[in-house]
Structure formats: structure tokens, C-alpha cells
PDB file of C-alpha atoms in Angstrom:
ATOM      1  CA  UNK A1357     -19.732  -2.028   2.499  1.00  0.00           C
ATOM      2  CA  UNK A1358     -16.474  -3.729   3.092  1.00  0.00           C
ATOM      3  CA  UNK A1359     -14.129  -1.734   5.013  1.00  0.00           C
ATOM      4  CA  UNK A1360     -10.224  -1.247   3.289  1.00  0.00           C
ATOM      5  CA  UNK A1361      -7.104  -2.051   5.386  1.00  0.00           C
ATOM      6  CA  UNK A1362      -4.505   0.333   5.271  1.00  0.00           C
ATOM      7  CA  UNK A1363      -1.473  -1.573   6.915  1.00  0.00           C
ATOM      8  CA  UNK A1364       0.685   1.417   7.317  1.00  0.00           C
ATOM      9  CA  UNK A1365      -0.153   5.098   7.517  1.00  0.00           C
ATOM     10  CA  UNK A1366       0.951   8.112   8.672  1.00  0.00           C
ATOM     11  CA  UNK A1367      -2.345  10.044   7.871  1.00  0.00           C
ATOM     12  CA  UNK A1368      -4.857  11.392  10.854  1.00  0.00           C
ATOM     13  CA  UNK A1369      -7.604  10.218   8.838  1.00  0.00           C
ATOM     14  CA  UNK A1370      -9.016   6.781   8.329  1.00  0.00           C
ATOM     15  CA  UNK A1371     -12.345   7.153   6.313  1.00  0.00           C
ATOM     16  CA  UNK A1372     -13.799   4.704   8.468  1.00  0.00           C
ATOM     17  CA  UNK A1373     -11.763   2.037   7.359  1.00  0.00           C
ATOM     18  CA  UNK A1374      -9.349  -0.264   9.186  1.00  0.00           C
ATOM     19  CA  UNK A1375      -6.143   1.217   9.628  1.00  0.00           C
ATOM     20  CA  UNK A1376      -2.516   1.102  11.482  1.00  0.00           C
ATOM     21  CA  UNK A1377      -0.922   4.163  12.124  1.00  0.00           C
ATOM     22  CA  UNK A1378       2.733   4.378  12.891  1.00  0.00           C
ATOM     23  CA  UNK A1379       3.534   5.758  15.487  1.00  0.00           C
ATOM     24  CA  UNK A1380       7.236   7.252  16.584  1.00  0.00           C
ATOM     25  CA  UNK A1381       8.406   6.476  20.166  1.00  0.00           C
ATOM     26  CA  UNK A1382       7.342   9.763  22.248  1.00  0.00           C
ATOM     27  CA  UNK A1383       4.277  10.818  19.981  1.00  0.00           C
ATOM     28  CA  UNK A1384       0.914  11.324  21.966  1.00  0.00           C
ATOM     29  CA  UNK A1385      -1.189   7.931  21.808  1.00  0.00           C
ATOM     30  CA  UNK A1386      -4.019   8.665  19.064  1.00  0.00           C
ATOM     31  CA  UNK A1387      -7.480   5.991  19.174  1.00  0.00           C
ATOM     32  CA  UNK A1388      -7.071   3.209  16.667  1.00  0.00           C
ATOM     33  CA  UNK A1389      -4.427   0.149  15.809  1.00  0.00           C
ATOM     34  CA  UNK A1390      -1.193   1.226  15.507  1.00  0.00           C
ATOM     35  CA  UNK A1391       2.160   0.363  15.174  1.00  0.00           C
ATOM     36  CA  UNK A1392       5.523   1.611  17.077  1.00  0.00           C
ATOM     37  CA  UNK A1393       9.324   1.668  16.466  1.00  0.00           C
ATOM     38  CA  UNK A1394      12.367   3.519  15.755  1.00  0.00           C
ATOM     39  CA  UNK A1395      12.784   4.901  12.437  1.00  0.00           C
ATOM     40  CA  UNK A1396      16.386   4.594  11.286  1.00  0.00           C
ATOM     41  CA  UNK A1397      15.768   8.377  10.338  1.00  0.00           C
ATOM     42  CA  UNK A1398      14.798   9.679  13.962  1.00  0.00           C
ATOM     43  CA  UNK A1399      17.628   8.194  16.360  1.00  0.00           C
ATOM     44  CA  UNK A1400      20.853   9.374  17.358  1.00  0.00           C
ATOM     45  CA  UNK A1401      23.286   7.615  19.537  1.00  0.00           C
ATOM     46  CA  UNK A1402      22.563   9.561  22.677  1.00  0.00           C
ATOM     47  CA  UNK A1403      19.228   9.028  22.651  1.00  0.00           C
ATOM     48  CA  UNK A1404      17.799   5.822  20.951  1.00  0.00           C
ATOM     49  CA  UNK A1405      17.889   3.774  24.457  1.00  0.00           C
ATOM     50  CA  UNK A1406      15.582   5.833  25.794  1.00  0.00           C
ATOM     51  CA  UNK A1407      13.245   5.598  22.692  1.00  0.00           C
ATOM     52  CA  UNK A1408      13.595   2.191  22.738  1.00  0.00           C
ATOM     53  CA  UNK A1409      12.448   2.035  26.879  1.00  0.00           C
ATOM     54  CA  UNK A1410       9.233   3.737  25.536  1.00  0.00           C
ATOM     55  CA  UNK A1411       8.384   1.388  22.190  1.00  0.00           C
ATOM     56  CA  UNK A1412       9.005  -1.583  25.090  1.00  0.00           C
ATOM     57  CA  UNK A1413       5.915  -0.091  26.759  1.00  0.00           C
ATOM     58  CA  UNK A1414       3.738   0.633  23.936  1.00  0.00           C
ATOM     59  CA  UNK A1415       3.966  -2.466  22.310  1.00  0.00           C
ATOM     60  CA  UNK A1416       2.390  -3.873  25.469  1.00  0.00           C
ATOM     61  CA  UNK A1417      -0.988  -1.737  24.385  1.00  0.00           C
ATOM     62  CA  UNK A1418      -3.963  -3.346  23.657  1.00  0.00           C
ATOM     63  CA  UNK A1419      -4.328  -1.845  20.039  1.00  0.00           C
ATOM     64  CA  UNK A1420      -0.627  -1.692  19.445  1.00  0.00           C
ATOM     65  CA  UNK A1421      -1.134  -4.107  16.234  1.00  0.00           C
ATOM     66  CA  UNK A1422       2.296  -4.034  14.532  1.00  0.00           C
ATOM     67  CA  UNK A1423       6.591  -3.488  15.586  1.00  0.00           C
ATOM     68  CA  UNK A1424       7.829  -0.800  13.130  1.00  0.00           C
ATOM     69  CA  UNK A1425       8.375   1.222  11.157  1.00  0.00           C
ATOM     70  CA  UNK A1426      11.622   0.204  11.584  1.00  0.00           C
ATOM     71  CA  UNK A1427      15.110  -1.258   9.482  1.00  0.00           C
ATOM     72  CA  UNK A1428      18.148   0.164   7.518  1.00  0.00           C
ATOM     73  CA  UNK A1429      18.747   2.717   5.131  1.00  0.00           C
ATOM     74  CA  UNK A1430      22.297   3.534   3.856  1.00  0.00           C
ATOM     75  CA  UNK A1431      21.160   6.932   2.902  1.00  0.00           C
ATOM     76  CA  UNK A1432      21.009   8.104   6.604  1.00  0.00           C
ATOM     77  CA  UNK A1433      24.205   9.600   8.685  1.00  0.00           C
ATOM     78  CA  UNK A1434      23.958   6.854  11.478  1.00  0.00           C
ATOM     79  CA  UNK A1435      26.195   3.762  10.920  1.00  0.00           C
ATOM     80  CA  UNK A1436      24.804   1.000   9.399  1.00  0.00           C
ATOM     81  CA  UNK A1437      25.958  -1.137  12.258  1.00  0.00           C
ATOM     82  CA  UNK A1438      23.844   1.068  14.909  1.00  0.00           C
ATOM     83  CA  UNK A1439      20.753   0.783  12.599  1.00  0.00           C
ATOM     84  CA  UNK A1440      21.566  -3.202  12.653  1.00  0.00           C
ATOM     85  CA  UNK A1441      21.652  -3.181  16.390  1.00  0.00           C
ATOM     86  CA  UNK A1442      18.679  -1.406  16.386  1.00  0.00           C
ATOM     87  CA  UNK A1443      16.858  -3.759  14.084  1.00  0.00           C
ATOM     88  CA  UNK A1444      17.391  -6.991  15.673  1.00  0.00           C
ATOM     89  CA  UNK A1445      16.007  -5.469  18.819  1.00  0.00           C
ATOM     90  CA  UNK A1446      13.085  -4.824  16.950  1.00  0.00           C
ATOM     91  CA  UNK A1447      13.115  -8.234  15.460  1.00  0.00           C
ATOM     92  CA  UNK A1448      13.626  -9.988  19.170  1.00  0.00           C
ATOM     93  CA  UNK A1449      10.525  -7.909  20.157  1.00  0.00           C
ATOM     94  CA  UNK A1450       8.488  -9.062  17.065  1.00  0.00           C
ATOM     95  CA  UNK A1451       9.078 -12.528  18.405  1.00  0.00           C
ATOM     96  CA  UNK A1452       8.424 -11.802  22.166  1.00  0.00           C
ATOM     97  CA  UNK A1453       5.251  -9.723  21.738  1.00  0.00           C
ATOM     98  CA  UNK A1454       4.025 -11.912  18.750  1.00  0.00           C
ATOM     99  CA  UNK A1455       3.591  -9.111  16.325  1.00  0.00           C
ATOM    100  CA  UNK A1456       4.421  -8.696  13.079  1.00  0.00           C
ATOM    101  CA  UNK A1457       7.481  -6.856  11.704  1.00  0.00           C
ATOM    102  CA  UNK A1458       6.895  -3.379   9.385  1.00  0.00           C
ATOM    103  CA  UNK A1459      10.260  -2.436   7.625  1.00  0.00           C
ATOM    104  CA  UNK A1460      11.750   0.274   6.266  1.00  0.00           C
ATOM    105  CA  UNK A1461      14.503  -0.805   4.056  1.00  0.00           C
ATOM    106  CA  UNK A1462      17.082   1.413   1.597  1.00  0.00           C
ATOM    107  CA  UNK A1463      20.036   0.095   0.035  1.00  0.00           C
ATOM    108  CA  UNK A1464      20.359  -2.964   2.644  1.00  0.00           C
ATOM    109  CA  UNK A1465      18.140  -5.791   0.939  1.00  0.00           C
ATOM    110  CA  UNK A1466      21.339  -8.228   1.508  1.00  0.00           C
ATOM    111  CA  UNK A1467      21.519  -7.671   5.090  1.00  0.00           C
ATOM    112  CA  UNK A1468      17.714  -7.686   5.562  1.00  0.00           C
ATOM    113  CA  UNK A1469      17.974 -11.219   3.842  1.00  0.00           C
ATOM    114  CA  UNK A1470      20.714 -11.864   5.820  1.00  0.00           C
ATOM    115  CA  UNK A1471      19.249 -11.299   9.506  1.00  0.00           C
ATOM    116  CA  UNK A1472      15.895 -12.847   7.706  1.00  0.00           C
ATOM    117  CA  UNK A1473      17.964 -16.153   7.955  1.00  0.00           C
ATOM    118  CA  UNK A1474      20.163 -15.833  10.558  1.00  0.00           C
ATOM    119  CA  UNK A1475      16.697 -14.873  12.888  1.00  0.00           C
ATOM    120  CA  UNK A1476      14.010 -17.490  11.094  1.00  0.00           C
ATOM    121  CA  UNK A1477      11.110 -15.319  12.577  1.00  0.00           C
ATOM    122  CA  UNK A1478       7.775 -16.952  13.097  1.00  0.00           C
ATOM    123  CA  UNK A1479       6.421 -13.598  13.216  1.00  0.00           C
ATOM    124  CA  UNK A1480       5.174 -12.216   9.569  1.00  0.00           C
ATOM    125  CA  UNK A1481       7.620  -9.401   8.195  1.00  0.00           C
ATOM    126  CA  UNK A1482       6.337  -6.713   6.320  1.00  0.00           C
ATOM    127  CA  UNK A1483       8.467  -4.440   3.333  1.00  0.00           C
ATOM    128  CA  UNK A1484       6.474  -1.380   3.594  1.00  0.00           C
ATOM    129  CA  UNK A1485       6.520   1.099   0.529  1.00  0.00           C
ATOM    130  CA  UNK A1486       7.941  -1.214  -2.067  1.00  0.00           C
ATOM    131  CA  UNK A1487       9.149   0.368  -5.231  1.00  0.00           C
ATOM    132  CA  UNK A1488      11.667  -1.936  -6.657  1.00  0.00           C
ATOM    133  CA  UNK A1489      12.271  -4.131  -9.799  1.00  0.00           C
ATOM    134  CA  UNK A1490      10.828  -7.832 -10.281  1.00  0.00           C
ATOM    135  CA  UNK A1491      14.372  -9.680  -8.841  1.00  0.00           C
ATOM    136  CA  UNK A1492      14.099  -7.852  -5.340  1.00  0.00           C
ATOM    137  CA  UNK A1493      10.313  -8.464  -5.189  1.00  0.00           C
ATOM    138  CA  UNK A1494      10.757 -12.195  -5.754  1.00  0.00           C
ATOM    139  CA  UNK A1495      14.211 -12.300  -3.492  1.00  0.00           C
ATOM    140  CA  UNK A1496      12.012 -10.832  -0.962  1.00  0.00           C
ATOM    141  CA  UNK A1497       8.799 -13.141  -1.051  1.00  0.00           C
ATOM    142  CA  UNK A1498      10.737 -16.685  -1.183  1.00  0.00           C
ATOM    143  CA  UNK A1499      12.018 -15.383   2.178  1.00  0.00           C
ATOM    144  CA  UNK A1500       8.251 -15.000   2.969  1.00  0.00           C
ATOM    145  CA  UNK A1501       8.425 -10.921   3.219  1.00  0.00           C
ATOM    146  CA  UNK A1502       5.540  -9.864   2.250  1.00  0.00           C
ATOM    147  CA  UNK A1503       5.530  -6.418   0.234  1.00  0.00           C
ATOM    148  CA  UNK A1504       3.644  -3.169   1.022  1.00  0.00           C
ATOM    149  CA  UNK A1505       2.250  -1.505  -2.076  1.00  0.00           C
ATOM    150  CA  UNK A1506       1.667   2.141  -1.821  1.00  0.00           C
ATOM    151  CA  UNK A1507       1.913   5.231  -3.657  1.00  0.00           C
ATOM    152  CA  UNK A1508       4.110   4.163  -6.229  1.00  0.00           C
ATOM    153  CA  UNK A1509       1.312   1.691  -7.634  1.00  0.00           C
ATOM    154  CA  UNK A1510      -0.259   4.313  -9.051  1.00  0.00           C
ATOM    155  CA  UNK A1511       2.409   5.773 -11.283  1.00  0.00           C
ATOM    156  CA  UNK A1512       5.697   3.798 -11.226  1.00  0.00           C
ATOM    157  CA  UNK A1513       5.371   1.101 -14.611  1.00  0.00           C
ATOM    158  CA  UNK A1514       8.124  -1.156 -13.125  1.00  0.00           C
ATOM    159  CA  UNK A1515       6.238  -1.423  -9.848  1.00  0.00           C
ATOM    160  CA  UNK A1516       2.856  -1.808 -11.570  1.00  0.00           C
ATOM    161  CA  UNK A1517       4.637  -4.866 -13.274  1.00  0.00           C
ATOM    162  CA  UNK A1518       5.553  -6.190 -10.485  1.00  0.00           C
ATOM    163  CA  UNK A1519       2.299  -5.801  -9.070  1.00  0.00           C
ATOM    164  CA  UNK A1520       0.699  -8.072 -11.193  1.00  0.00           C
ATOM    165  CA  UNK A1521       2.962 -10.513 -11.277  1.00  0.00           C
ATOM    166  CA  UNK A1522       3.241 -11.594  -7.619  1.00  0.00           C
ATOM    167  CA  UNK A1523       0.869 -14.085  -5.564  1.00  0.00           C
ATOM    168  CA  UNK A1524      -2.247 -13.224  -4.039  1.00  0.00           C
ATOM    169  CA  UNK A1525      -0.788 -13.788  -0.664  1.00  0.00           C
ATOM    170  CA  UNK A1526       2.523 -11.724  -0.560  1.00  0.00           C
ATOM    171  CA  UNK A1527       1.395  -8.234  -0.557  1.00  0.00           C
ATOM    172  CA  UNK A1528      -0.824  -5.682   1.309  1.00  0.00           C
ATOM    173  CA  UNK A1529      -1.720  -1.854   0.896  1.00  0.00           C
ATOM    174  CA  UNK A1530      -1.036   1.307   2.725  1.00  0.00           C
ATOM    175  CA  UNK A1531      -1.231   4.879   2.176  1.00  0.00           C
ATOM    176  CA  UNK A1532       2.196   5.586   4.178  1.00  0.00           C
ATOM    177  CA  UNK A1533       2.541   9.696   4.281  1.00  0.00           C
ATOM    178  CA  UNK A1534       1.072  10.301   1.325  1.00  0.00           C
ATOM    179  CA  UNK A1535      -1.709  12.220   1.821  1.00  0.00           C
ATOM    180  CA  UNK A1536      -3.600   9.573  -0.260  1.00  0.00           C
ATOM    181  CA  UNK A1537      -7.456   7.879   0.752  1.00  0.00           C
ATOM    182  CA  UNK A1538      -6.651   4.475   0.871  1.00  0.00           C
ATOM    183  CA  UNK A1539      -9.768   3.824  -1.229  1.00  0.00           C
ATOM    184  CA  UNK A1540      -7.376   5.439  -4.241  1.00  0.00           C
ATOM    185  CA  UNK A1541      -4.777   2.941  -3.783  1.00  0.00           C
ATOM    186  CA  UNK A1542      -7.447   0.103  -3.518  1.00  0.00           C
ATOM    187  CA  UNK A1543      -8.799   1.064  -6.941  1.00  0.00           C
ATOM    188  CA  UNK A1544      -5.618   1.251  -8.759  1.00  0.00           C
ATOM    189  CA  UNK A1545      -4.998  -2.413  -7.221  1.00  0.00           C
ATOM    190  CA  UNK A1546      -7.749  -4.192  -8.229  1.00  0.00           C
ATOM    191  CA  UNK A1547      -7.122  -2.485 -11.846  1.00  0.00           C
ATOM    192  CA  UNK A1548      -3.907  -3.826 -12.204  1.00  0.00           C
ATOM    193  CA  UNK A1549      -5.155  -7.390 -11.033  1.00  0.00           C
ATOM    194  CA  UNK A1550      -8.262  -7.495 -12.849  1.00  0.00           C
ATOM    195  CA  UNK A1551     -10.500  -8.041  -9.635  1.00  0.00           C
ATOM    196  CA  UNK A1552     -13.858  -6.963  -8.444  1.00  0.00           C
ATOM    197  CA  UNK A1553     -13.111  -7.046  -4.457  1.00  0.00           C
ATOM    198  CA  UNK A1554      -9.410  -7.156  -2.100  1.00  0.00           C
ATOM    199  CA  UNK A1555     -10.045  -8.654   1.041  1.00  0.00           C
ATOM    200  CA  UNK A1556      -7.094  -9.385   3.477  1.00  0.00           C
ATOM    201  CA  UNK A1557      -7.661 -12.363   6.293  1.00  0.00           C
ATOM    202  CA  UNK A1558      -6.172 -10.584   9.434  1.00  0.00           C
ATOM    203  CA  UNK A1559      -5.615 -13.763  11.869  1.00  0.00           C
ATOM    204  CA  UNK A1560      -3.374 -15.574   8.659  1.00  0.00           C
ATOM    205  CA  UNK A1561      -0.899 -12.343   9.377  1.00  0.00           C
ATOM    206  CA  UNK A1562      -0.844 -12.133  12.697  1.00  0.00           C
ATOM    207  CA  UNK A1563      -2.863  -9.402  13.356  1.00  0.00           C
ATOM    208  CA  UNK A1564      -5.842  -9.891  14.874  1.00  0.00           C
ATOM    209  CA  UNK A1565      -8.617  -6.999  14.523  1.00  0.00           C
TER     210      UNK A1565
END
């Protein structure tokens, strides 16, 4: 049996398949892949240095597969400006450790575009929970972000749309905090594409299992 990939979860279970759990800056270290960062929801601006000391460390770990969950969102309190600070640390890091990039983005697809260019990453960057329209999702994949499908796939019609329109290549699945078995979203993906089998190749994104 082929085992799914779940490239961003916040779920304790795995099912036995291959999985990458985020993980926030001080939480205890859990067996498996995972990935680190700071969430542009859990900072303040007394205390994100010192988070960002510890995801230095962790990315160093041998099964520390991805940088992130990290980005912008304009519906938080913190200045957009800290969270951009923030984020091209994170991007910097991507480079350094050669990992890819998982992003949380809200209501700052310009300025993600933006750094996209400014930085030209080598490392691959990944939109995680997309739910957007068709003209973000192809903005987003000619600047080679690749988009995270999740629990929206199974209800949203716009995102469903969108789905099935976009390349092979340019997207990946996760179950993010939604309580869902990644075998669910699978499914409901290979519906909308009219395929038997998904099968990502790990090395192509930069994460080697």
C-alpha cells in the first residue's frame, strides 16, 4: 500500500503515513518530520527574538523537514512590517538550511509576490491551506509557489475549480488542524482529477524522506 503525504499537519496522528507536523517554537519535540517557525498569530514584540533563537536550533534537527508555518496576515494585531521582518528571516533561513518554505498568507498576496522577487529563493515555497479564486492560484504558481490543498477541497466549489484546473506539479495535500485523515482529503483529490493513484516525488521538492 502506498503511503499518503500530508505536507502540513497539526494532528497527533499520522495513520502510518508520511507526514510533517508543524511545530511552534517552544513545543516539546514529538517523533516524526516536522516543520518549525513563527506563526504571525503567536509572536509579540517582546518575545519573538527569543522564539526565533529556538526555531535557529531546531531547524538544525535531523527530521526537521520544512521552515514554517510562517508569513503575513493583515487580520492579526501585530504590524504588518514586524510580520515582514519576521518573514524574511524565515526566508534567509530557508536558503541557509536548504529547506523549503511553508506559508501562511492572509490579505498580503502582493507583498508575498513582492519579497518572492525581491528574494529569488532556490528553495521551494509552499502556500499552505489555499482557498482562493483561479487569478491568485495562477499569480501564485508562475512565481513557482506551489499551493497546499486542504480542507476546503472538500466543500468550497471555487476551490474545487481551481483544483482541477492547475498542473500536476504545483500543488500538494495536508490535513492542517482539521481533525481530518489525510486519506479523506486524498480521495476527494483524485475525484476531482479523475485519477486512480497521487504520488508526490520528495527529492524534486526539496525534501528528502
Amino acid at each position: 500500500m502506498n503511503l499518503l503525504f500530508d505536507i502540513h499537519t497539526h494532528n497527533e496522528s499520522s495513520s502510518g503515513n508520511i507526514v510533517i507536523r508543524n511545530e511552534f517554537p517552544f513545543s516539546i519535540n514529538k517523533e516524526g518530520f516536522f516543520s518549525v517557525g513563527i506563526h504571525p498569530w503567536y509572536f509579540s514584540e517582546d518575545d519573538w527574538q527569543s522564539q526565533w533563537e529556538t526555531v535557529t536550533k531546531k531547524v538544525k534537527y535531523e527530521h526537521c523537514a520544512a521552515i514554517g508555518e510562517c508569513g503575513l496576515d493583515r487580520n492579526v494585531k501585530y504590524p504588518l512590517s514586524l510580520q515582514q521582518t519576521i518573514f524574511e528571516r524565515h526566508i534567509l533561513l530557508s536558503e541557509e538550511v536548504k529547506k523549503p518554505l511553508i506559508i501562511h498568507c492572509v490579505k498580503a498576496y502582493s507583498e508575498l509576490i513582492s519579497l518572492k522577487k525581491k528574494y529569488q529563493p532556490k528553495q521551494q515555497w509552499i502556500l499552505h491551506g489555499f482557498n482562493k479564486n483561479q487569478a491568485v492560484a495562477t499569480t501564485l504558481i508562475n512565481e513557482n509557489i506551489k499551493l497546499s490543498f486542504g480542507k476546503s477541497l472538500l466543500t468550497n466549489i471555487t476551490v474545487q475549480e481551481v483544483f482541477k484546473s492547475i498542473p500536476e506539479s504545483s500543488y500538494f495535500l495536508e490535513t492542517d488542524d482539521s481533525g481530518l485523515d489525510i486519506a479523506e482529503i486524498y480521495q476527494k483529490a483524485k475525484q476531482l482529477r479523475g485519477l486512480v493513484q497521487i504520488q508526490f516525488d520528495y527529492p524534486k521538492i526539496g525534501i528528502m524522506m
